[in-house]
């Protein structure tokens, strides 16, 4: 029994979820100065910077997807790991109750959300003994959007635009560049990659994720890998994928490569992609009391706000060309929109992600979706008075984090749902595929890209929760009925067959091909 251990772990989770570490802030500040403010990339980065400052100032999640909590714990010889594991699990449940973590643990057979982030395999806790007297706990929160863009290559392989990648560091370079190009904006770029060369399929992915515990500004002690990291950073940022896949000069803020021995027959390159909301912190604890003796990665001196307070207070950086739309929205209004338009949505908006889309394929909606705005979002929703029996819509509920989720998962459903129920606007991130693009044209609808991870920024656009459907799916998966004001997003797929995502993927693919050695 270590008396302060529980509180220290709750504090670690809270800070990790709400306060981006200084090395990541510095990398994002540098990206902010690289992009022109009036471009899509510049506007996206300004919203991200506002979001980072807002999350820290109100101690709320930076992104609504607080990811898979992954703890790396070093303990002195003889420490009781069984008790510590149980206490870390209790701390995770407590942080979830306090709204610092979204309930993210879903039964893979039944689809039921445990509601407290506990379940088989959740959270992930790794222990190692060391010959030091104190305890070290490091935590990373990596969300689903970027987790889904992880990639593993078995070399040799033939890669789009790059040709053959051999079993060499040149082959590794090609594999990592390919992974960054493939990710486009789906993992909320600009991102960072942890890479493992070698290992087996399992240890490779683990070691790749462990590279993300390195600071973005460190130097690899292996000169060959240091050189490879530098060249990948340089080339990845020529790809023009840009923030959120909108095009631009910053696609990657970090590349950290480790190596493990491999079997003679295998040569894996494992890539763990993390988004700009790169949440990782650590603490050193007194082993007898559990009290925090120091923080890791969190130099208060360097942890400066991203933007001046007056800039944060002004909200969305407007150019005067924004188009205001009030829901419900007509077909004529959406057919008048084109890729690149920035719109500000007001009125009723419905959230819907995987469970809602699957449900709507077989059932009628509980609400009228004609002219509706459907937001791919799994918000963090808090009941202000947990004892109150009031349902949503009669007060007492608030959205504390509400950024978009990755839309491509809904590709098999979206066109049918738009056609069947008259949805006019779909909002998400990362774009959608050809089936949805054709559906937008046929039915008269548009896809808007919101800024991924900007959970605090978008929560401030929500005036109130007016109701909820399908709460049985769990809070992230339920359909929340929200009243919003001036919710900004960019038209990236219009009703005329145009897709910014397709254009950027093709253009960046040409750049990727030019990075192939002669
Ligand atoms: S910033 Fe984007 S990729 Fe990262 S956790 Fe949030 S939604 Fe997922």
XYZ file of C-alpha atoms and ligand atoms in Angstrom:
526
model
C 0.000 0.000 0.000
C 1.511 3.298 -1.148
C -0.818 6.050 0.132
C -0.466 8.737 -2.596
C -0.082 6.379 -5.575
C -3.743 6.540 -6.645
C -3.871 10.365 -6.578
C -0.565 10.608 -8.433
C -1.843 8.390 -11.246
C -5.104 10.368 -11.499
C -2.987 13.549 -11.744
C -0.822 11.965 -14.451
C -3.859 10.925 -16.507
C -5.463 14.357 -16.094
C -2.366 16.273 -17.190
C -1.674 13.916 -20.076
C -5.194 14.285 -21.440
C -5.368 18.062 -21.058
C -1.894 19.593 -21.347
C 0.215 18.944 -24.449
C 3.926 18.489 -23.617
C 6.324 21.357 -24.421
C 8.222 19.524 -27.187
C 4.948 18.932 -29.071
C 3.836 22.527 -28.498
C 7.172 23.742 -29.859
C 6.796 21.578 -32.975
C 3.245 22.844 -33.533
C 4.349 26.455 -32.956
C 6.975 25.972 -35.634
C 4.328 24.519 -37.997
C 2.129 27.548 -37.295
C 4.834 29.916 -38.494
C 5.448 27.796 -41.609
C 1.914 27.956 -43.037
C 0.330 31.169 -44.362
C -2.452 32.248 -41.932
C -5.118 32.781 -44.624
C -4.711 29.309 -46.174
C -6.724 26.204 -45.203
C -3.593 24.840 -43.530
C -3.050 28.104 -41.643
C -6.672 28.267 -40.460
C -6.542 24.623 -39.342
C -3.355 25.189 -37.346
C -4.757 28.320 -35.722
C -7.816 26.358 -34.568
C -5.549 23.578 -33.287
C -3.415 26.111 -31.391
C -6.520 27.677 -29.845
C -7.724 24.234 -28.887
C -4.424 23.355 -27.169
C -4.581 26.526 -25.074
C -8.287 26.111 -24.274
C -7.805 22.509 -23.110
C -4.975 23.466 -20.810
C -6.764 26.482 -19.334
C -9.944 24.559 -18.435
C -8.238 21.215 -17.732
C -10.405 19.413 -20.316
C -9.422 16.781 -22.887
C -7.389 18.157 -25.806
C -9.178 15.675 -28.085
C -12.459 13.885 -27.395
C -10.779 10.603 -28.316
C -8.589 10.064 -25.278
C -7.328 6.869 -26.859
C -5.984 3.666 -25.412
C -4.295 4.503 -22.090
C -0.877 2.827 -22.268
C 1.287 2.868 -19.133
C 4.989 2.003 -19.001
C 5.984 1.484 -15.360
C 9.470 1.027 -13.888
C 9.545 -0.268 -10.325
C 12.269 -1.073 -7.793
C 12.957 -4.763 -7.174
C 10.395 -6.132 -4.722
C 7.596 -3.630 -5.485
C 4.072 -5.067 -5.423
C 3.076 -4.958 -9.110
C -0.254 -6.717 -8.493
C -1.425 -3.921 -6.175
C -0.077 -1.222 -8.507
C -1.879 -2.678 -11.525
C -5.162 -2.752 -9.599
C -4.635 0.829 -8.400
C -3.794 2.114 -11.888
C -7.056 0.536 -13.097
C -8.976 2.301 -10.291
C -7.317 5.593 -11.250
C -8.339 5.114 -14.903
C -11.963 4.554 -13.838
C -11.818 7.652 -11.619
C -10.343 9.836 -14.393
C -13.128 8.596 -16.695
C -15.739 9.540 -14.089
C -14.210 13.023 -13.891
C -14.475 13.447 -17.693
C -10.694 13.450 -18.284
C -10.970 10.241 -20.315
C -13.800 9.286 -22.669
C -15.273 5.822 -22.056
C -13.350 3.997 -24.782
C -13.364 0.314 -23.835
C -15.767 -1.660 -26.010
C -16.567 -5.383 -25.788
C -15.450 -6.672 -29.186
C -18.171 -9.357 -29.295
C -21.234 -7.489 -27.995
C -20.224 -3.906 -28.842
C -21.057 -2.827 -25.298
C -19.007 0.024 -23.840
C -17.850 -0.732 -20.285
C -18.298 2.955 -19.435
C -15.181 3.175 -17.265
C -12.299 2.325 -19.625
C -11.795 -1.034 -17.938
C -12.057 -4.363 -19.699
C -9.935 -7.161 -21.075
C -6.810 -5.493 -22.493
C -7.847 -2.015 -21.330
C -5.867 -0.153 -20.098
C -2.495 -1.438 -21.292
C 0.036 -1.614 -18.448
C 3.626 -2.804 -18.893
C 5.931 -3.306 -15.889
C 9.711 -3.451 -15.830
C 11.958 -3.708 -12.796
C 14.982 -1.457 -12.480
C 17.751 -0.955 -9.967
C 16.612 2.462 -8.837
C 14.786 3.435 -5.655
C 11.837 5.305 -7.122
C 8.911 4.437 -9.412
C 8.575 5.861 -12.904
C 5.204 5.871 -14.667
C 4.922 7.076 -18.255
C 1.623 7.335 -20.085
C 0.639 7.788 -23.716
C -2.926 8.395 -24.933
C -3.113 7.533 -28.619
C -6.514 7.788 -30.270
C -8.289 5.535 -32.750
C -7.947 7.775 -35.817
C -4.174 7.718 -35.734
C -4.066 4.105 -34.488
C -5.969 3.092 -37.624
C -3.240 4.661 -39.782
C -0.480 2.500 -38.258
C 1.189 0.344 -40.879
C 3.435 -2.687 -40.991
C 5.521 -3.601 -44.035
C 7.176 -6.940 -44.745
C 10.179 -6.135 -46.946
C 10.877 -6.572 -49.768
C 7.658 -5.001 -51.015
C 6.401 -3.029 -53.978
C 5.012 0.319 -52.858
C 2.748 2.746 -54.742
C 4.773 5.537 -56.350
C 8.043 4.339 -54.791
C 8.641 0.977 -56.423
C 10.531 -1.815 -54.699
C 11.534 -1.369 -51.069
C 14.430 -3.722 -50.300
C 15.705 -5.078 -47.003
C 17.930 -2.073 -46.346
C 17.731 1.329 -44.687
C 16.734 2.695 -48.088
C 13.817 0.244 -48.043
C 12.915 1.416 -44.530
C 12.951 5.017 -45.740
C 10.526 4.161 -48.528
C 8.200 2.258 -46.183
C 7.987 5.141 -43.690
C 7.395 7.747 -46.396
C 4.715 5.508 -47.867
C 3.005 5.236 -44.464
C 2.976 9.026 -44.030
C 1.585 9.497 -47.530
C -1.097 6.823 -46.990
C -2.196 8.441 -43.722
C -3.030 11.737 -45.530
C -5.242 13.672 -43.064
C -6.947 10.619 -41.537
C -4.656 10.521 -38.495
C -5.000 14.269 -37.920
C -1.777 15.451 -39.491
C 0.714 16.871 -38.865
C 1.639 13.701 -37.024
C 4.697 11.944 -35.671
C 5.848 8.419 -36.408
C 7.494 5.878 -34.133
C 9.187 3.215 -36.228
C 10.667 -0.186 -35.486
C 13.002 -1.872 -37.948
C 12.909 -5.624 -37.370
C 11.464 -7.656 -34.509
C 8.491 -9.897 -35.180
C 5.017 -8.594 -36.013
C 4.088 -8.158 -32.348
C 7.335 -6.825 -30.889
C 7.765 -4.558 -33.921
C 4.534 -2.684 -33.280
C 5.260 -2.447 -29.556
C 8.768 -1.096 -30.105
C 7.448 1.373 -32.679
C 4.959 2.723 -30.141
C 7.707 2.906 -27.513
C 9.658 5.261 -29.799
C 6.865 7.774 -29.205
C 8.088 8.121 -25.617
C 11.170 9.891 -27.002
C 10.969 13.681 -27.169
C 10.519 15.157 -30.630
C 13.711 17.194 -30.312
C 16.088 14.421 -29.160
C 18.838 12.917 -31.327
C 19.000 9.204 -31.995
C 22.209 7.798 -30.407
C 22.642 5.550 -33.466
C 24.139 7.841 -36.134
C 22.690 5.756 -39.000
C 19.164 6.007 -37.588
C 19.652 9.691 -36.715
C 20.472 10.377 -40.346
C 17.482 8.356 -41.529
C 15.154 10.219 -39.161
C 16.420 13.572 -40.464
C 16.039 12.627 -44.111
C 12.503 11.255 -43.589
C 11.491 14.453 -41.777
C 12.803 16.525 -44.649
C 11.166 14.458 -47.395
C 7.843 13.862 -45.616
C 7.434 17.614 -45.301
C 7.846 17.998 -49.060
C 4.823 15.728 -49.621
C 2.298 18.613 -49.475
C -0.220 16.530 -47.485
C -0.270 19.338 -44.913
C -2.311 19.886 -41.757
C -5.486 17.727 -41.787
C -4.605 16.647 -45.325
C -5.638 20.096 -46.611
C -2.347 20.590 -48.460
C 0.545 22.560 -46.990
C 4.139 22.472 -45.885
C 3.863 20.539 -42.608
C 2.939 16.867 -42.719
C 5.217 15.419 -40.014
C 6.453 16.837 -36.700
C 8.562 13.879 -35.604
C 10.203 10.659 -36.778
C 11.741 8.352 -34.167
C 13.275 5.051 -35.267
C 14.422 2.068 -33.209
C 15.651 -1.365 -34.277
C 15.266 -4.918 -32.962
C 16.934 -8.078 -34.157
C 14.804 -10.141 -36.517
C 14.458 -13.674 -37.791
C 16.488 -14.318 -40.942
C 13.274 -14.828 -42.936
C 11.500 -11.659 -41.750
C 12.138 -7.955 -42.238
C 9.284 -5.920 -40.777
C 9.060 -2.166 -40.679
C 6.374 -1.196 -38.163
C 5.063 2.363 -38.119
C 3.088 3.774 -35.181
C 1.483 7.029 -36.358
C 0.517 9.566 -33.717
C -1.504 12.685 -34.435
C -0.705 16.304 -33.550
C -2.589 15.661 -30.254
C 0.487 13.754 -29.129
C -0.322 13.204 -25.475
C 2.444 11.659 -23.429
C 3.740 12.523 -19.999
C 5.410 10.786 -17.065
C 6.044 11.073 -13.350
C 8.704 9.958 -10.891
C 7.182 8.786 -7.608
C 8.596 8.269 -4.131
C 8.369 4.480 -3.755
C 7.295 4.601 -0.119
C 4.634 7.351 -0.345
C 3.671 7.350 -4.045
C 3.951 11.157 -4.085
C 5.122 12.821 -7.305
C 8.748 13.933 -6.953
C 9.105 15.192 -10.520
C 7.350 15.348 -13.888
C 8.827 14.062 -17.114
C 8.429 15.835 -20.485
C 6.796 18.750 -18.730
C 9.199 21.633 -18.371
C 6.958 24.437 -17.089
C 9.437 26.988 -18.468
C 9.018 25.702 -21.990
C 5.289 24.944 -21.740
C 4.181 28.304 -23.060
C 0.712 29.018 -24.487
C 0.539 28.569 -28.251
C -1.277 31.859 -28.825
C -1.839 35.157 -27.039
C -5.017 35.058 -24.864
C -6.719 37.728 -26.995
C -6.248 35.584 -30.119
C -7.756 32.564 -28.329
C -10.714 34.698 -27.241
C -11.501 35.811 -30.818
C -12.426 32.272 -31.869
C -12.354 31.149 -35.502
C -9.882 33.193 -37.597
C -12.246 34.673 -40.235
C -11.338 35.979 -43.661
C -14.775 37.471 -44.443
C -15.440 34.849 -47.147
C -17.194 32.370 -44.823
C -20.720 31.198 -45.744
C -23.271 30.969 -42.930
C -25.822 28.140 -43.095
C -28.776 27.541 -40.804
C -30.012 23.952 -40.400
C -32.197 22.435 -41.788
C -30.393 23.032 -45.070
C -31.888 22.905 -48.565
C -30.625 21.080 -51.647
C -30.169 24.420 -53.449
C -27.960 25.688 -50.658
C -25.637 22.679 -50.759
C -25.502 22.589 -54.556
C -24.270 26.185 -54.349
C -21.213 25.130 -52.347
C -17.820 24.233 -53.798
C -14.686 22.569 -52.528
C -12.671 25.108 -50.547
C -15.658 27.076 -49.203
C -15.558 27.692 -45.478
C -18.983 27.431 -43.868
C -20.332 28.318 -40.448
C -23.198 26.030 -39.426
C -25.881 27.080 -36.930
C -28.973 25.242 -35.705
C -29.608 21.544 -35.009
C -26.837 19.018 -35.598
C -26.924 15.252 -34.952
C -23.893 13.176 -34.031
C -23.567 9.713 -35.536
C -20.675 7.338 -35.927
C -20.187 3.598 -36.406
C -23.103 2.211 -34.361
C -25.592 4.842 -35.580
C -24.644 4.274 -39.237
C -24.963 0.507 -38.934
C -28.336 0.978 -37.182
C -29.682 3.379 -39.824
C -29.035 0.839 -42.553
C -31.792 -1.321 -41.078
C -34.028 1.064 -39.126
C -35.695 4.432 -39.572
C -34.171 7.275 -37.536
C -35.934 8.487 -34.386
C -35.573 12.052 -35.674
C -36.287 13.752 -39.012
C -32.991 13.808 -40.930
C -34.405 15.697 -43.912
C -32.074 18.665 -44.495
C -30.062 17.583 -41.481
C -26.427 17.986 -40.537
C -24.845 14.699 -39.483
C -21.626 15.023 -37.496
C -19.179 12.113 -37.298
C -18.302 12.662 -33.675
C -18.123 10.680 -30.442
C -18.266 13.499 -27.896
C -17.379 13.501 -24.225
C -20.732 14.273 -22.597
C -21.008 14.925 -18.882
C -24.079 14.863 -16.674
C -23.618 17.972 -14.598
C -25.467 16.488 -11.633
C -24.934 12.708 -11.718
C -27.813 12.244 -9.246
C -30.337 14.091 -11.433
C -32.873 11.843 -13.191
C -33.409 14.487 -15.927
C -32.916 13.123 -19.450
C -30.810 15.017 -22.014
C -32.855 17.843 -23.474
C -34.241 18.809 -20.109
C -30.991 20.226 -18.858
C -28.103 18.978 -16.852
C -26.006 17.581 -19.717
C -23.081 19.257 -21.381
C -20.601 18.410 -24.093
C -17.057 18.875 -22.832
C -15.156 17.701 -25.932
C -16.483 17.314 -29.476
C -14.022 17.059 -32.358
C -14.711 15.004 -35.504
C -13.903 11.323 -35.890
C -12.437 9.640 -38.992
C -15.173 9.504 -41.619
C -13.866 6.820 -43.945
C -15.189 4.126 -41.588
C -18.705 5.120 -42.647
C -17.942 4.762 -46.372
C -19.995 1.547 -46.755
C -23.106 3.279 -45.343
C -22.959 7.001 -46.041
C -24.343 7.300 -49.579
C -27.356 5.099 -48.697
C -28.123 7.074 -45.540
C -27.916 10.400 -47.389
C -30.269 9.139 -50.103
C -32.763 7.386 -47.803
C -33.173 10.123 -45.196
C -32.327 13.392 -47.002
C -29.207 14.314 -45.028
C -27.695 17.421 -46.658
C -24.430 17.926 -44.764
C -22.006 15.366 -43.390
C -19.178 16.625 -41.179
C -16.138 14.588 -40.194
C -12.447 14.404 -40.835
C -10.078 12.779 -43.298
C -12.568 12.663 -46.164
C -14.572 9.825 -47.704
C -14.317 7.615 -50.755
C -15.750 7.395 -54.284
C -19.069 5.854 -53.222
C -19.877 8.774 -50.951
C -18.639 11.284 -53.531
C -21.059 9.834 -56.084
C -23.829 9.841 -53.444
C -23.252 13.534 -52.690
C -23.666 14.395 -56.357
C -26.708 12.186 -56.857
C -28.627 13.294 -53.755
C -27.398 16.876 -53.385
C -25.263 16.891 -50.253
C -21.781 17.993 -49.161
C -19.008 16.670 -46.959
C -17.333 19.154 -44.639
C -13.993 18.566 -42.966
C -13.796 19.849 -39.408
C -10.431 20.139 -37.689
C -9.561 16.785 -36.158
C -8.776 16.789 -32.473
C -10.081 20.339 -31.932
C -12.414 19.029 -29.249
C -12.389 22.075 -26.989
C -12.746 24.506 -29.858
C -15.838 22.710 -31.198
C -17.340 22.118 -27.749
C -17.519 25.912 -27.488
C -19.646 26.027 -30.658
C -22.303 23.844 -28.984
C -24.917 25.924 -27.204
C -26.809 23.048 -25.623
C -27.703 19.356 -25.707
C -31.332 19.061 -26.839
C -31.745 15.307 -26.699
C -30.210 11.943 -27.397
C -31.120 8.753 -29.247
C -29.572 5.347 -28.721
C -27.823 6.002 -25.453
C -27.714 2.208 -25.219
C -24.803 2.359 -27.706
C -22.708 4.195 -25.074
C -22.051 7.947 -24.920
C -19.508 8.158 -27.770
C -21.740 6.116 -30.118
C -25.136 7.614 -29.230
C -26.870 10.114 -31.512
C -26.709 13.428 -29.665
C -29.055 16.243 -30.710
C -27.042 19.438 -30.445
C -27.816 23.109 -30.935
C -24.738 24.761 -32.451
C -23.726 28.258 -33.449
C -21.151 29.247 -36.096
C -19.590 25.802 -36.227
C -16.762 26.205 -38.806
C -15.756 23.554 -41.330
C -14.386 23.396 -44.852
C -16.146 21.912 -47.897
C -13.752 19.187 -49.029
C -16.229 17.099 -51.097
C -18.971 18.904 -52.965
C -22.126 17.976 -54.894
C -20.353 18.455 -58.253
C -18.056 15.428 -57.990
C -15.033 17.309 -56.584
C -12.934 16.008 -53.692
C -10.032 17.890 -52.148
C -8.904 14.597 -50.538
C -8.631 12.899 -53.908
C -6.764 15.889 -55.369
C -4.276 16.079 -52.474
C -3.705 12.323 -52.516
C -2.930 12.433 -56.247
C -0.724 15.524 -56.018
C 1.212 14.201 -53.014
C 1.550 10.834 -54.783
C 3.387 12.626 -57.610
C 5.718 14.248 -55.098
C 6.268 10.843 -53.465
C 7.245 9.403 -56.835
C 9.754 12.225 -57.291
C 11.426 11.176 -54.021
C 12.263 7.794 -55.547
C 16.021 7.631 -56.170
C 16.992 7.576 -59.875
S -6.427 14.327 -32.837
Fe -7.452 13.085 -34.403
S -6.311 11.171 -34.588
Fe -5.708 12.202 -32.703
S -6.953 11.225 -31.146
Fe -7.986 13.092 -31.809
S -9.383 12.486 -33.448
Fe -7.934 10.805 -33.119
